[in-house]
Amino acid sequence: DTEVTQTPKHLVMGMTNKKSLKCEQHMGHRAMYWYKQKAKKPPELMFVYSYEKLSINESVPSRFSPECPNSSLLNLHLHALQPEDSALYLCASRQGAGSTEAFFGQGTRLTVV
Amino acid sequence: GENVEQHPSTLSVQEGDSAVIKCTYSDSASNYFPWYKQELGKRPQLIIDIRSNVGEKKDQRIAVTLNKTAKHFSLHITETQPEDSAVYFCAAHRDDKIIFGKGTRLHILP
């Protein structure tokens, strides 16, 4: 299984809602990532977990809250988002330190209304 | 922190011709340089990568070159085909951090 699975594929939420994005991989990868991608822009790094611990937070606003319940799962909890947070949210995983390939999920298309 | 510059932002080539996309990076400790192809609405897909101890790598019509001294790496696509039309991103890895270039929109003209 070389898949990174993200759910849901699409999400529409209001600015007062609380929702969560989910990412799952069963490749035994120790690093997991959240990226945000706006239209016609590159993926922008948000968070990195290494061995289930948050290792990188790229100064992301607190309305985005990551969680890594176990080595296979990564969540992104969303609360009080703004319309400008509408984007494609990509999860990725990677086996280990050094030069190894990152595998991307298909993304969650988030629309904040 | 790492900064990756990518050029050009848009590239149009005639079908059958070659395309070259260039990237530079700032952090000399970066050690792995993948190239991704992203079609509209889809995830980035790795097409080729190169490690810092290698100068060149080729896979059929696609090749990547790396100049560590200049902190420069390039993607070469030969005999371009319509299905090569997409956005291409270079990236640089340092430890757990993966930073992307701004992307190149490649158009293959009939």
Short mmCIF file of C-alpha atoms in Angstrom, two decimals, chain A residues 1-79:
data_model
loop_
_atom_site.label_atom_id
_atom_site.label_comp_id
_atom_site.label_asym_id
_atom_site.label_seq_id
_atom_site.Cartn_x
_atom_site.Cartn_y
_atom_site.Cartn_z
CA ASP A 1 0.00 0.00 0.00
CA THR A 2 1.72 3.17 -1.22
CA GLU A 3 -1.24 5.46 -0.74
CA VAL A 4 -1.80 8.49 1.40
CA THR A 5 -5.54 8.82 1.89
CA GLN A 6 -7.24 12.09 2.73
CA THR A 7 -10.84 12.62 3.77
CA PRO A 8 -13.04 14.34 2.94
CA LYS A 9 -12.25 15.16 -0.70
CA HIS A 10 -14.35 18.33 -0.52
CA LEU A 11 -15.49 20.41 2.43
CA VAL A 12 -17.60 23.53 2.66
CA MET A 13 -17.73 25.18 6.06
CA GLY A 14 -18.97 28.39 7.59
CA MET A 15 -16.72 30.76 9.47
CA THR A 16 -18.16 29.68 12.83
CA ASN A 17 -17.91 25.94 12.16
CA LYS A 18 -15.45 23.42 13.55
CA LYS A 19 -14.31 20.71 11.18
CA SER A 20 -11.42 18.28 10.81
CA LEU A 21 -9.39 16.98 7.90
CA LYS A 22 -8.02 13.48 8.11
CA CYS A 23 -4.95 11.86 6.58
CA GLU A 24 -3.92 8.23 6.78
CA GLN A 25 -0.92 6.23 5.58
CA HIS A 26 0.08 2.62 6.22
CA MET A 27 3.59 2.69 4.78
CA GLY A 28 5.30 3.00 8.15
CA HIS A 29 6.45 6.51 7.30
CA ARG A 30 7.70 8.46 10.31
CA ALA A 31 7.20 11.98 8.95
CA MET A 32 3.84 13.46 8.02
CA TYR A 33 3.09 16.86 6.55
CA TRP A 34 0.30 19.36 6.02
CA TYR A 35 0.54 21.72 3.07
CA LYS A 36 -1.83 24.44 1.89
CA GLN A 37 -2.09 25.15 -1.82
CA LYS A 38 -3.92 28.11 -3.33
CA ALA A 39 -4.80 28.18 -7.02
CA LYS A 40 -1.78 28.68 -9.30
CA LYS A 41 0.58 28.68 -6.32
CA PRO A 42 3.02 26.11 -4.95
CA PRO A 43 2.24 23.96 -1.91
CA GLU A 44 3.03 25.97 1.21
CA LEU A 45 4.35 24.06 4.21
CA MET A 46 2.20 24.32 7.36
CA PHE A 47 3.20 21.55 9.79
CA VAL A 48 5.52 18.57 10.03
CA TYR A 49 5.23 15.68 12.46
CA SER A 50 8.17 13.40 13.07
CA TYR A 51 7.65 10.24 15.12
CA GLU A 52 4.22 11.61 16.11
CA LYS A 53 5.70 14.81 17.53
CA LEU A 54 5.26 18.24 16.01
CA SER A 55 8.67 19.19 14.64
CA ILE A 56 7.87 22.14 12.38
CA ASN A 57 5.14 24.79 12.62
CA GLU A 58 5.55 27.41 9.91
CA SER A 59 3.91 30.16 12.00
CA VAL A 60 0.46 28.93 11.09
CA PRO A 61 -2.50 30.77 12.71
CA SER A 62 -3.99 29.00 15.72
CA ARG A 63 -7.30 28.49 13.92
CA PHE A 64 -5.45 25.53 12.35
CA SER A 65 -4.63 22.86 14.92
CA PRO A 66 -2.76 19.71 13.90
CA GLU A 67 -2.91 16.41 15.72
CA CYS A 68 -1.09 13.11 15.24
CA PRO A 69 -2.97 10.45 17.26
CA ASN A 70 -0.69 7.62 16.06
CA SER A 71 1.97 6.87 13.50
CA SER A 72 -0.58 6.29 10.71
CA LEU A 73 -2.95 9.19 11.26
CA LEU A 74 -2.72 12.94 10.93
CA ASN A 75 -5.57 15.35 11.55
CA LEU A 76 -6.00 19.05 10.93
CA HIS A 77 -8.64 20.66 13.13
CA LEU A 78 -10.22 23.80 11.74
CA HIS A 79 -12.03 26.48 13.73
#
